[in-house]
């Protein structure tokens, strides 16, 4: 059974390294959660090494400057990676998908910046679909029609960030992971990029001297990405209940039910990060 925490300072002596999500952890959409940032600062001041693992479609530099503009002290993080950065590297070095893509979210793509690909507004002209996670969520009614077109044309989807839901300024919204799941169930081909890929945790910790997985804590709000990656990596887990799986009523039962439904272990849970 998961242990409820009110303050993370109670367990600070049990870990040395923190791998932390961004949206739903210390950001809600485009807005910072002040108490969460203050908690990360306290963790840094207590000697913890903190890394960021984001399923955002942003490149690392874009996330860096976004957080800096929001007055998050960037010196507290020793490393960071985003799904958008991984996608950029993948698409730069793998041209087998073709040269033309259809952008499912319609957002300006960070991952495609500087790459020799052409965006098209016509699914018929596309070699693949690009679906990137951003803070605004996804209109699934519109997306369903586009997926039917893509399936008929047998076009693969590159899913950048695998979250099925995302915390936005307006509440919980569907995200690209939902579109990817729907497309896969229809029979479409999915190329997933981002958490829960365990290689992300390995990348963030590979150069940490004396690293011990058992003294690594993964903090996140999503079972299918954050907690699944942590379990596969062998790290401790801290699940935040006011994120995409927002909890009302009996929190103990809700977290246990989620853990059982996803087949995952959650060591600790709390509503939001507090020192």
PDB file of N, CA and C in Angstrom, residues 20-23 52-58 63 81-84 86 131-134 159-164 166 175-176 193-197 200 222 224-226 229:
ATOM      1  N   UNK A  20      12.190  14.565 -11.973  1.00  0.00           N
ATOM      2  CA  UNK A  20      10.943  15.284 -11.757  1.00  0.00           C
ATOM      3  C   UNK A  20      10.261  15.605 -13.082  1.00  0.00           C
ATOM      4  N   UNK A  21       8.951  15.353 -13.164  1.00  0.00           N
ATOM      5  CA  UNK A  21       8.173  15.818 -14.296  1.00  0.00           C
ATOM      6  C   UNK A  21       7.978  17.320 -14.207  1.00  0.00           C
ATOM      7  N   UNK A  22       7.364  17.892 -15.217  1.00  0.00           N
ATOM      8  CA  UNK A  22       7.156  19.341 -15.245  1.00  0.00           C
ATOM      9  C   UNK A  22       5.668  19.673 -15.129  1.00  0.00           C
ATOM     10  N   UNK A  23       4.905  19.390 -16.183  1.00  0.00           N
ATOM     11  CA  UNK A  23       3.482  19.717 -16.147  1.00  0.00           C
ATOM     12  C   UNK A  23       2.757  18.807 -15.162  1.00  0.00           C
ATOM     13  N   UNK A  52      15.156  17.066 -14.763  1.00  0.00           N
ATOM     14  CA  UNK A  52      13.815  17.211 -15.329  1.00  0.00           C
ATOM     15  C   UNK A  52      13.621  16.241 -16.485  1.00  0.00           C
ATOM     16  N   UNK A  53      12.475  15.570 -16.488  1.00  0.00           N
ATOM     17  CA  UNK A  53      12.095  14.690 -17.591  1.00  0.00           C
ATOM     18  C   UNK A  53      10.699  15.098 -18.032  1.00  0.00           C
ATOM     19  N   UNK A  54      10.612  15.799 -19.159  1.00  0.00           N
ATOM     20  CA  UNK A  54       9.334  16.331 -19.628  1.00  0.00           C
ATOM     21  C   UNK A  54       8.882  15.624 -20.894  1.00  0.00           C
ATOM     22  N   UNK A  55       7.580  15.329 -20.973  1.00  0.00           N
ATOM     23  CA  UNK A  55       7.012  14.767 -22.199  1.00  0.00           C
ATOM     24  C   UNK A  55       6.532  15.849 -23.160  1.00  0.00           C
ATOM     25  N   UNK A  56       6.929  17.072 -22.910  1.00  0.00           N
ATOM     26  CA  UNK A  56       6.555  18.186 -23.775  1.00  0.00           C
ATOM     27  C   UNK A  56       7.203  18.056 -25.153  1.00  0.00           C
ATOM     28  N   UNK A  57       6.537  18.642 -26.144  1.00  0.00           N
ATOM     29  CA  UNK A  57       7.109  18.710 -27.478  1.00  0.00           C
ATOM     30  C   UNK A  57       8.192  19.759 -27.611  1.00  0.00           C
ATOM     31  N   UNK A  58       8.413  20.561 -26.572  1.00  0.00           N
ATOM     32  CA  UNK A  58       9.476  21.567 -26.594  1.00  0.00           C
ATOM     33  C   UNK A  58      10.853  20.910 -26.697  1.00  0.00           C
ATOM     34  N   UNK A  63      12.268  24.757 -23.291  1.00  0.00           N
ATOM     35  CA  UNK A  63      11.778  24.542 -21.932  1.00  0.00           C
ATOM     36  C   UNK A  63      12.616  25.352 -20.946  1.00  0.00           C
ATOM     37  N   UNK A  81      15.721  16.680 -19.990  1.00  0.00           N
ATOM     38  CA  UNK A  81      15.457  16.114 -21.310  1.00  0.00           C
ATOM     39  C   UNK A  81      13.972  16.275 -21.595  1.00  0.00           C
ATOM     40  N   UNK A  82      13.630  16.435 -22.850  1.00  0.00           N
ATOM     41  CA  UNK A  82      12.231  16.548 -23.262  1.00  0.00           C
ATOM     42  C   UNK A  82      11.952  15.558 -24.389  1.00  0.00           C
ATOM     43  N   UNK A  83      10.691  15.193 -24.518  1.00  0.00           N
ATOM     44  CA  UNK A  83      10.306  14.329 -25.636  1.00  0.00           C
ATOM     45  C   UNK A  83      10.583  15.021 -26.964  1.00  0.00           C
ATOM     46  N   UNK A  84      10.419  16.350 -26.993  1.00  0.00           N
ATOM     47  CA  UNK A  84      10.700  17.098 -28.213  1.00  0.00           C
ATOM     48  C   UNK A  84      12.158  17.022 -28.630  1.00  0.00           C
ATOM     49  N   UNK A  86      14.227  14.515 -27.909  1.00  0.00           N
ATOM     50  CA  UNK A  86      14.440  13.140 -28.383  1.00  0.00           C
ATOM     51  C   UNK A  86      13.881  12.975 -29.793  1.00  0.00           C
ATOM     52  N   UNK A 131       2.532  14.180 -33.817  1.00  0.00           N
ATOM     53  CA  UNK A 131       1.623  14.543 -32.726  1.00  0.00           C
ATOM     54  C   UNK A 131       2.459  14.894 -31.513  1.00  0.00           C
ATOM     55  N   UNK A 132       2.478  16.181 -31.142  1.00  0.00           N
ATOM     56  CA  UNK A 132       3.347  16.662 -30.061  1.00  0.00           C
ATOM     57  C   UNK A 132       2.537  17.130 -28.856  1.00  0.00           C
ATOM     58  N   UNK A 133       3.077  16.892 -27.664  1.00  0.00           N
ATOM     59  CA  UNK A 133       2.427  17.305 -26.428  1.00  0.00           C
ATOM     60  C   UNK A 133       2.718  18.771 -26.141  1.00  0.00           C
ATOM     61  N   UNK A 134       1.645  19.552 -26.023  1.00  0.00           N
ATOM     62  CA  UNK A 134       1.766  20.946 -25.587  1.00  0.00           C
ATOM     63  C   UNK A 134       0.699  21.222 -24.541  1.00  0.00           C
ATOM     64  N   UNK A 159       4.401   9.911 -32.064  1.00  0.00           N
ATOM     65  CA  UNK A 159       3.756  10.487 -30.887  1.00  0.00           C
ATOM     66  C   UNK A 159       4.830  11.031 -29.944  1.00  0.00           C
ATOM     67  N   UNK A 160       4.936  12.352 -29.858  1.00  0.00           N
ATOM     68  CA  UNK A 160       5.970  13.008 -29.061  1.00  0.00           C
ATOM     69  C   UNK A 160       5.400  13.339 -27.683  1.00  0.00           C
ATOM     70  N   UNK A 161       5.699  12.477 -26.716  1.00  0.00           N
ATOM     71  CA  UNK A 161       5.073  12.577 -25.405  1.00  0.00           C
ATOM     72  C   UNK A 161       3.848  11.682 -25.403  1.00  0.00           C
ATOM     73  N   UNK A 162       3.760  10.759 -24.453  1.00  0.00           N
ATOM     74  CA  UNK A 162       2.735   9.716 -24.523  1.00  0.00           C
ATOM     75  C   UNK A 162       1.601   9.900 -23.521  1.00  0.00           C
ATOM     76  N   UNK A 163       1.514  11.085 -22.914  1.00  0.00           N
ATOM     77  CA  UNK A 163       0.456  11.317 -21.935  1.00  0.00           C
ATOM     78  C   UNK A 163      -0.913  11.289 -22.610  1.00  0.00           C
ATOM     79  N   UNK A 164      -1.843  10.534 -22.025  1.00  0.00           N
ATOM     80  CA  UNK A 164      -3.206  10.518 -22.559  1.00  0.00           C
ATOM     81  C   UNK A 164      -3.984  11.751 -22.119  1.00  0.00           C
ATOM     82  N   UNK A 166      -3.525  15.813 -19.963  1.00  0.00           N
ATOM     83  CA  UNK A 166      -2.569  16.839 -19.568  1.00  0.00           C
ATOM     84  C   UNK A 166      -3.284  17.900 -18.739  1.00  0.00           C
ATOM     85  N   UNK A 175      -4.717  14.496 -24.386  1.00  0.00           N
ATOM     86  CA  UNK A 175      -3.441  14.829 -25.010  1.00  0.00           C
ATOM     87  C   UNK A 175      -3.123  13.803 -26.095  1.00  0.00           C
ATOM     88  N   UNK A 176      -1.929  13.915 -26.674  1.00  0.00           N
ATOM     89  CA  UNK A 176      -1.614  13.126 -27.868  1.00  0.00           C
ATOM     90  C   UNK A 176      -1.585  11.627 -27.606  1.00  0.00           C
ATOM     91  N   UNK A 193       7.509   8.365 -28.476  1.00  0.00           N
ATOM     92  CA  UNK A 193       8.748   9.011 -28.029  1.00  0.00           C
ATOM     93  C   UNK A 193       8.484   9.730 -26.707  1.00  0.00           C
ATOM     94  N   UNK A 194       9.297   9.419 -25.685  1.00  0.00           N
ATOM     95  CA  UNK A 194       9.148  10.060 -24.390  1.00  0.00           C
ATOM     96  C   UNK A 194       8.885   9.055 -23.287  1.00  0.00           C
ATOM     97  N   UNK A 195       8.598   9.559 -22.078  1.00  0.00           N
ATOM     98  CA  UNK A 195       8.223   8.673 -20.973  1.00  0.00           C
ATOM     99  C   UNK A 195       7.012   7.852 -21.389  1.00  0.00           C
ATOM    100  N   UNK A 196       6.953   6.563 -21.023  1.00  0.00           N
ATOM    101  CA  UNK A 196       7.705   5.876 -19.958  1.00  0.00           C
ATOM    102  C   UNK A 196       8.983   5.163 -20.399  1.00  0.00           C
ATOM    103  N   UNK A 197       9.572   5.537 -21.513  1.00  0.00           N
ATOM    104  CA  UNK A 197      10.803   4.897 -21.980  1.00  0.00           C
ATOM    105  C   UNK A 197      11.868   4.973 -20.878  1.00  0.00           C
ATOM    106  N   UNK A 200      15.159   7.141 -20.709  1.00  0.00           N
ATOM    107  CA  UNK A 200      15.184   8.543 -20.287  1.00  0.00           C
ATOM    108  C   UNK A 200      15.775   8.650 -18.885  1.00  0.00           C
ATOM    109  N   UNK A 222       1.433  11.226 -13.484  1.00  0.00           N
ATOM    110  CA  UNK A 222       0.812  10.338 -14.470  1.00  0.00           C
ATOM    111  C   UNK A 222       1.265   8.897 -14.258  1.00  0.00           C
ATOM    112  N   UNK A 224       0.718   6.211 -16.289  1.00  0.00           N
ATOM    113  CA  UNK A 224       1.170   5.497 -17.480  1.00  0.00           C
ATOM    114  C   UNK A 224       2.524   5.959 -17.994  1.00  0.00           C
ATOM    115  N   UNK A 225       2.982   7.129 -17.550  1.00  0.00           N
ATOM    116  CA  UNK A 225       4.282   7.627 -18.016  1.00  0.00           C
ATOM    117  C   UNK A 225       5.284   7.715 -16.865  1.00  0.00           C
ATOM    118  N   UNK A 226       5.036   8.592 -15.889  1.00  0.00           N
ATOM    119  CA  UNK A 226       5.988   8.815 -14.790  1.00  0.00           C
ATOM    120  C   UNK A 226       6.184   7.572 -13.924  1.00  0.00           C
ATOM    121  N   UNK A 229       7.645   4.483 -15.863  1.00  0.00           N
ATOM    122  CA  UNK A 229       9.087   4.623 -16.090  1.00  0.00           C
ATOM    123  C   UNK A 229       9.854   4.342 -14.803  1.00  0.00           C
TER     124      UNK A 229
END
